[in-house]
Coordinates of C-alpha atoms and ligand atoms in Angstrom, one line a residue:
M405 CA 165.8 -139.4 73.4
I406 CA 163.5 -136.7 72.0
V407 CA 163.6 -133.3 73.8
L408 CA 161.1 -130.6 73.5
G409 CA 162.8 -127.2 74.0
I410 CA 161.1 -123.9 74.8
E411 CA 162.7 -120.4 74.5
S412 CA 161.0 -117.2 75.6
T413 CA 163.8 -115.1 77.3
C414 CA 163.4 -111.9 75.3
D415 CA 161.5 -111.2 72.0
E416 CA 161.3 -114.6 70.4
T417 CA 158.8 -117.3 71.3
A418 CA 160.3 -120.6 70.1
C419 CA 159.8 -124.4 70.4
S420 CA 161.9 -127.1 68.9
L421 CA 162.1 -130.9 69.0
V422 CA 165.6 -132.4 69.0
K423 CA 166.7 -136.0 69.0
N424 CA 169.7 -137.0 71.0
G425 CA 171.0 -133.4 71.4
K426 CA 171.8 -132.9 67.7
E427 CA 169.2 -134.0 65.2
I428 CA 166.7 -131.1 64.8
L429 CA 163.2 -132.5 64.0
S430 CA 161.6 -129.0 64.1
N431 CA 162.6 -125.5 65.0
V432 CA 159.8 -122.9 65.1
V433 CA 160.5 -119.3 66.0
A434 CA 157.9 -116.6 66.3
S435 CA 159.7 -113.3 66.2
Q436 CA 158.3 -110.1 67.7
H437 CA 160.3 -107.6 65.7
D438 CA 157.2 -106.0 64.1
I439 CA 156.0 -104.7 67.5
H440 CA 159.4 -103.7 68.9
E441 CA 160.8 -101.9 65.9
L442 CA 158.5 -98.9 66.7
Y443 CA 160.3 -98.4 70.0
G444 CA 164.0 -98.9 68.9
G445 CA 164.3 -101.9 71.3
V446 CA 162.4 -104.5 73.2
F447 CA 159.3 -103.1 75.0
P448 CA 159.0 -105.6 77.9
V449 CA 155.2 -105.5 78.5
L450 CA 154.4 -105.9 74.9
A451 CA 156.9 -108.8 74.7
I452 CA 155.2 -110.6 77.5
R453 CA 151.7 -110.3 75.9
R454 CA 153.0 -111.5 72.6
H455 CA 154.7 -114.6 74.3
V456 CA 151.3 -115.4 75.9
D457 CA 149.5 -115.3 72.6
A458 CA 152.3 -117.2 70.7
I459 CA 153.4 -120.0 73.1
I460 CA 150.7 -122.6 72.4
P461 CA 150.5 -122.2 68.6
V462 CA 154.3 -122.3 68.5
I463 CA 154.5 -125.5 70.5
D464 CA 151.7 -127.0 68.4
E465 CA 153.5 -126.2 65.2
A466 CA 156.8 -127.6 66.4
V467 CA 155.2 -130.9 67.4
K468 CA 153.3 -131.1 64.1
T469 CA 156.4 -130.3 62.0
A470 CA 158.4 -132.9 63.8
N471 CA 155.6 -135.4 62.9
I472 CA 155.5 -137.1 66.3
K473 CA 153.0 -137.4 69.0
L474 CA 153.5 -135.3 72.1
E475 CA 153.6 -138.5 74.2
A476 CA 156.7 -139.5 72.3
V477 CA 158.7 -136.6 73.9
D478 CA 161.1 -137.9 76.6
L479 CA 162.2 -134.6 78.2
I480 CA 161.0 -131.0 78.4
A481 CA 163.8 -128.4 78.4
V482 CA 163.3 -124.7 79.0
A483 CA 165.4 -121.5 79.1
R484 CA 165.1 -120.4 82.7
G485 CA 167.2 -117.3 82.2
P486 CA 168.8 -114.8 81.9
G487 CA 166.0 -112.7 80.4
L488 CA 162.9 -110.6 81.1
I489 CA 161.1 -111.9 84.1
G490 CA 157.6 -111.9 82.6
A491 CA 158.8 -113.4 79.3
L492 CA 160.7 -116.2 81.2
L493 CA 157.6 -117.0 83.2
V494 CA 155.5 -117.7 80.1
G495 CA 158.0 -120.3 78.8
L496 CA 158.6 -121.8 82.2
N497 CA 154.9 -122.2 82.9
A498 CA 154.3 -123.8 79.5
A499 CA 157.2 -126.2 80.1
K500 CA 156.0 -127.1 83.6
T501 CA 152.5 -127.7 82.4
L502 CA 153.7 -130.0 79.7
A503 CA 156.0 -131.9 82.1
F504 CA 153.2 -132.3 84.6
A505 CA 150.6 -133.3 82.0
L506 CA 152.9 -135.8 80.2
Q507 CA 154.6 -136.9 83.4
K508 CA 158.0 -136.3 81.8
P509 CA 161.2 -134.8 83.4
L510 CA 161.9 -131.1 83.2
I511 CA 165.2 -129.4 82.9
G512 CA 165.9 -125.6 83.1
V513 CA 168.9 -124.4 81.1
N514 CA 171.0 -121.2 80.8
H515 CA 170.1 -119.3 77.6
I516 CA 173.7 -118.0 77.2
E517 CA 175.2 -121.4 77.6
A518 CA 172.8 -122.7 75.0
H519 CA 174.1 -120.0 72.5
I520 CA 177.5 -121.7 72.8
Y521 CA 176.0 -125.2 72.5
A522 CA 174.3 -124.0 69.2
A523 CA 177.7 -124.0 67.4
L524 CA 178.3 -127.6 68.5
M525 CA 175.0 -128.6 66.8
S526 CA 176.3 -127.7 63.3
Q527 CA 178.1 -130.3 61.2
D528 CA 181.1 -128.0 60.6
A529 CA 184.3 -127.7 62.5
Q530 CA 184.3 -129.2 65.9
P531 CA 186.4 -127.7 68.7
S532 CA 189.1 -129.3 70.8
F533 CA 188.5 -128.8 74.5
P534 CA 189.5 -126.8 76.5
C535 CA 188.6 -123.9 74.3
I536 CA 187.5 -120.3 74.3
G537 CA 183.8 -119.3 74.0
V538 CA 182.7 -115.9 72.7
I539 CA 179.1 -114.7 73.2
L540 CA 178.0 -111.8 71.1
S541 CA 174.3 -111.2 71.4
G542 CA 171.8 -108.4 72.0
A543 CA 172.1 -108.7 75.8
H544 CA 175.5 -110.3 76.4
T545 CA 179.1 -109.9 75.4
S546 CA 181.4 -112.3 77.1
I547 CA 184.6 -114.4 76.7
L548 CA 184.7 -117.7 78.5
Y549 CA 187.2 -120.5 79.1
I550 CA 185.4 -123.7 78.4
N551 CA 186.8 -126.9 79.9
E552 CA 183.9 -129.0 78.6
I553 CA 180.1 -128.5 78.1
G554 CA 178.9 -127.4 81.5
D555 CA 182.2 -126.3 82.9
Y556 CA 183.0 -122.6 82.2
E557 CA 185.0 -119.8 83.6
L558 CA 184.2 -116.2 82.8
I559 CA 187.2 -114.4 81.5
S560 CA 185.6 -111.0 80.6
Q561 CA 182.3 -109.4 79.8
T562 CA 180.9 -106.0 78.9
V563 CA 180.6 -103.4 81.7
D564 CA 177.8 -101.5 79.9
D565 CA 176.1 -102.1 76.6
A566 CA 176.2 -105.6 74.9
I567 CA 177.6 -105.6 71.4
G568 CA 174.2 -106.3 69.7
E569 CA 172.7 -103.5 71.8
A570 CA 175.4 -101.2 70.5
F571 CA 174.5 -102.1 66.9
D572 CA 170.8 -101.5 67.7
K573 CA 171.5 -98.1 69.4
V574 CA 173.8 -96.9 66.6
A575 CA 171.1 -97.9 64.1
K576 CA 168.5 -95.9 66.1
V577 CA 170.7 -92.8 66.1
M578 CA 170.8 -93.0 62.3
G579 CA 167.0 -93.5 62.1
I580 CA 167.2 -97.2 61.3
S581 CA 164.6 -99.5 62.9
Y582 CA 165.2 -102.4 65.4
P583 CA 166.9 -104.8 65.2
G584 CA 169.7 -102.7 63.7
G585 CA 172.5 -105.3 63.4
P586 CA 171.6 -106.7 60.0
K587 CA 170.9 -103.3 58.6
I588 CA 174.2 -101.9 59.9
E589 CA 176.0 -104.8 58.3
A590 CA 174.3 -104.2 54.9
L591 CA 175.1 -100.4 55.1
A592 CA 178.7 -101.1 56.1
K593 CA 179.3 -103.1 52.9
K594 CA 179.1 -99.9 50.9
G595 CA 181.1 -97.7 53.3
N596 CA 184.7 -96.8 54.1
P597 CA 185.6 -98.6 57.4
F598 CA 188.5 -96.1 58.0
R599 CA 186.5 -92.9 57.5
Y600 CA 185.7 -92.4 61.2
A601 CA 188.1 -93.0 64.1
F602 CA 185.6 -94.1 66.8
K603 CA 186.9 -95.7 69.9
T604 CA 185.7 -98.6 72.1
G605 CA 186.1 -98.1 75.9
H606 CA 189.0 -99.2 78.0
V607 CA 188.0 -100.6 81.4
K608 CA 190.4 -99.6 84.2
K609 CA 192.2 -102.5 85.8
R610 CA 190.1 -105.0 83.7
P611 CA 191.7 -104.7 80.3
M612 CA 189.9 -107.7 78.9
D613 CA 186.4 -106.4 79.6
F614 CA 184.4 -104.6 77.0
S615 CA 182.7 -101.1 77.0
F616 CA 180.6 -100.1 74.1
S617 CA 178.6 -97.2 75.5
G618 CA 181.2 -94.6 74.5
I619 CA 181.4 -95.6 70.8
K620 CA 177.6 -95.2 70.7
T621 CA 178.1 -91.6 71.8
G622 CA 180.8 -91.2 69.2
V623 CA 178.4 -92.2 66.5
L624 CA 175.7 -89.8 68.0
Y625 CA 178.2 -86.9 67.6
A626 CA 179.1 -87.9 64.1
V627 CA 175.4 -87.9 63.2
K628 CA 174.2 -84.9 65.3
G629 CA 177.2 -82.7 65.5
Q630 CA 179.6 -82.2 68.5
N631 CA 176.9 -80.8 70.8
G632 CA 174.5 -83.6 69.8
L633 CA 171.8 -81.1 68.9
L634 CA 171.6 -81.2 65.1
D635 CA 168.8 -83.4 63.8
N636 CA 170.8 -84.9 61.0
K637 CA 169.5 -88.4 60.8
D638 CA 167.1 -87.6 58.0
T639 CA 169.5 -85.4 56.0
L640 CA 172.6 -87.5 56.5
L641 CA 173.9 -88.7 53.1
E642 CA 173.6 -92.4 52.4
S643 CA 177.4 -92.4 51.9
D644 CA 177.9 -90.9 55.4
K645 CA 175.6 -93.5 56.9
S646 CA 177.6 -96.2 55.2
N647 CA 180.9 -94.8 56.3
I648 CA 179.7 -94.5 59.9
A649 CA 178.3 -98.1 59.8
A650 CA 181.5 -99.5 58.3
S651 CA 183.8 -97.7 60.7
F652 CA 181.7 -98.6 63.8
Q653 CA 181.5 -102.2 62.8
R654 CA 185.3 -102.5 62.1
I655 CA 186.2 -100.9 65.4
V656 CA 183.9 -103.0 67.6
F657 CA 184.9 -106.2 65.8
E658 CA 188.6 -105.4 66.1
D659 CA 188.1 -105.0 69.9
V660 CA 186.4 -108.4 70.1
I661 CA 189.1 -110.1 68.0
K662 CA 192.0 -108.6 69.9
K663 CA 190.6 -109.7 73.3
T664 CA 189.5 -113.2 72.1
L665 CA 192.9 -113.9 70.6
K666 CA 194.7 -112.7 73.7
A667 CA 192.4 -114.9 75.9
A668 CA 193.1 -117.9 73.6
A669 CA 196.9 -117.3 73.7
E670 CA 197.0 -116.9 77.5
R671 CA 195.0 -120.1 78.0
D672 CA 196.7 -122.0 75.3
C673 CA 193.5 -122.8 73.5
K674 CA 193.4 -123.8 69.8
S675 CA 189.6 -123.6 69.2
I676 CA 187.1 -120.8 69.6
I677 CA 183.3 -121.4 69.8
F678 CA 180.9 -118.5 69.0
G679 CA 177.3 -117.9 69.9
G680 CA 174.6 -115.2 69.7
G681 CA 172.9 -113.1 67.1
V682 CA 175.8 -110.9 66.2
T683 CA 177.7 -114.0 64.9
N684 CA 175.3 -113.8 61.9
N685 CA 177.5 -111.0 60.6
S686 CA 179.6 -112.1 57.7
R687 CA 182.2 -109.4 58.1
L688 CA 182.8 -110.6 61.6
K689 CA 183.5 -114.1 60.3
E690 CA 185.7 -112.8 57.5
M691 CA 187.8 -110.7 60.0
F692 CA 188.2 -113.6 62.4
T693 CA 189.1 -116.0 59.6
E694 CA 191.8 -113.5 58.4
Q695 CA 193.2 -112.9 61.8
A696 CA 192.8 -116.2 63.7
V697 CA 194.6 -118.4 61.1
N698 CA 195.9 -120.9 63.6
Y699 CA 192.6 -121.6 65.3
T700 CA 189.6 -123.8 64.7
L701 CA 186.6 -121.5 64.6
C702 CA 183.1 -123.0 65.4
W703 CA 180.2 -120.8 64.3
P704 CA 176.5 -121.6 64.8
S705 CA 174.6 -122.1 61.6
F706 CA 172.3 -119.2 60.5
G707 CA 169.1 -120.7 62.0
L708 CA 170.8 -121.3 65.4
S709 CA 172.6 -118.0 65.9
L710 CA 169.6 -115.9 66.8
D711 CA 167.4 -116.9 69.7
N712 CA 165.9 -120.4 69.1
A713 CA 164.7 -123.4 71.1
A714 CA 166.8 -126.1 69.3
M715 CA 169.8 -124.9 71.3
I716 CA 167.8 -125.2 74.5
A717 CA 166.6 -128.7 73.7
G718 CA 170.2 -129.7 72.6
L719 CA 171.8 -128.4 75.8
G720 CA 168.9 -129.8 77.9
F721 CA 169.7 -133.3 76.6
H722 CA 173.3 -133.1 77.8
Q723 CA 172.4 -131.6 81.2
Y724 CA 169.8 -134.2 81.9
K725 CA 172.1 -137.0 80.9
K726 CA 174.8 -135.6 83.2
R727 CA 172.6 -135.0 86.1
G728 CA 170.2 -137.9 85.7
A729 CA 167.4 -136.1 87.6
S730 CA 164.6 -133.7 86.7
D731 CA 164.1 -130.2 88.1
D732 CA 161.0 -129.9 90.2
L733 CA 157.9 -128.0 89.3
F734 CA 159.0 -125.1 91.6
L735 CA 161.8 -124.3 89.2
Q736 CA 162.2 -120.5 89.3
P737 CA 163.2 -118.1 86.5
Q738 CA 166.5 -116.3 86.9
T739 CA 166.7 -112.9 85.3
R740 CA 170.5 -112.9 85.8
I741 CA 172.7 -115.9 85.7
H742 CA 176.5 -115.7 86.2
F743 CA 178.9 -118.2 84.9
Ligands
KG4_517 O1 171.2 -113.7 70.3 P1 170.1 -112.8 70.0 O2 169.0 -113.3 69.0 O3 169.4 -112.2 71.2 C1 169.9 -112.2 72.5 O4 170.0 -113.2 73.2 O5 170.2 -111.0 72.9 O6 170.8 -111.5 69.3 C2 170.1 -110.4 68.8 C3 171.1 -109.3 68.5 C4 170.4 -108.0 68.1 O7 171.0 -106.9 68.9 C5 170.7 -107.8 66.6 O8 170.9 -106.5 66.2 C6 172.0 -108.5 66.5 O9 171.9 -109.7 67.4 N1 172.3 -109.0 65.2 C7 173.4 -108.6 64.4 C8 173.2 -109.2 63.1 N2 172.1 -110.0 63.2 C9 171.6 -109.9 64.4 N3 174.4 -107.7 64.7 C10 175.3 -107.5 63.7 N4 175.2 -108.0 62.5 C11 174.2 -108.9 62.2 N5 174.2 -109.4 60.9
ZN518 ZN1 170.0 -114.9 73.0

């Protein structure tokens, strides 16, 4: 079964053709970083306009690269949420149009669930179910208990900033452009991770939840002084920036590892599946590998960790097989979806 997947939840317009849930025939991603880097984060109206411009060329390119005829597609899968409403509508309308024109079934999938599925598409370690899922992206930070694909229980999540958002905001404070994650990782390689004693937040009565907004303020004070008024980002020494990046990164990752391992021990799980853009970070992988020695760790490959449509097509294949029925053409976007 060949599935055409479409992704447009945030700042990537993507289309991919995937055979039988795993074999990627094409995976085209048009990123919008060039427009959003001016604003330190995603500017929704500009994102929507760029999706409108990009969606048809991206679909065309994905079909051409896969070297098949559009008529050979068996199913259209689309990320129906969570995400920016206008952005979702662009992908959803493209998917509905294709489904209607080709008279093929349509399936709307959850973007966050697809991030977890992405790790299962790689050829590396495969998890044993039930297992723990960890989503670390620009918009989400969650730990899940996964019985099987499609059967999840939310264990904990962030109560404020997502982890990727914290990387992006910390970068902005230091005058580094969006997206900050990869640049903070590069800076951190040269820094002392124990130079600054930043703290992640503790959520009262929900000790497994995350809170990253306080650490961002801690970094702000380290850069701009205790009263936050000094404009130091341009005069800050490179070594200070590196030390701040390394300390911030170590402390947020330690928080994630501690809570993930606690969840795995409490639920007696031996495998952990990761998803989301922050899982691109090689220090995160090293720290997990050092500390989670008795677990099978399943990471998405590089091309599948950031937003992409292969994960949407892959998950869509399984959902359609399980449900055996198409969504109708009134399928609505969902800006928020809870597990
Ligand atoms: O999963 P994703 O593409 O988008 C969402 O669904 O949110 O994740 C994007 C996020 C951004 O916040 C970006 O800064 C972060 O992932 N990111 C990283 C790295 N690469 C991307 N964070 C830390 N280290 C990285 N190497
Ligand atoms: Zn995402």
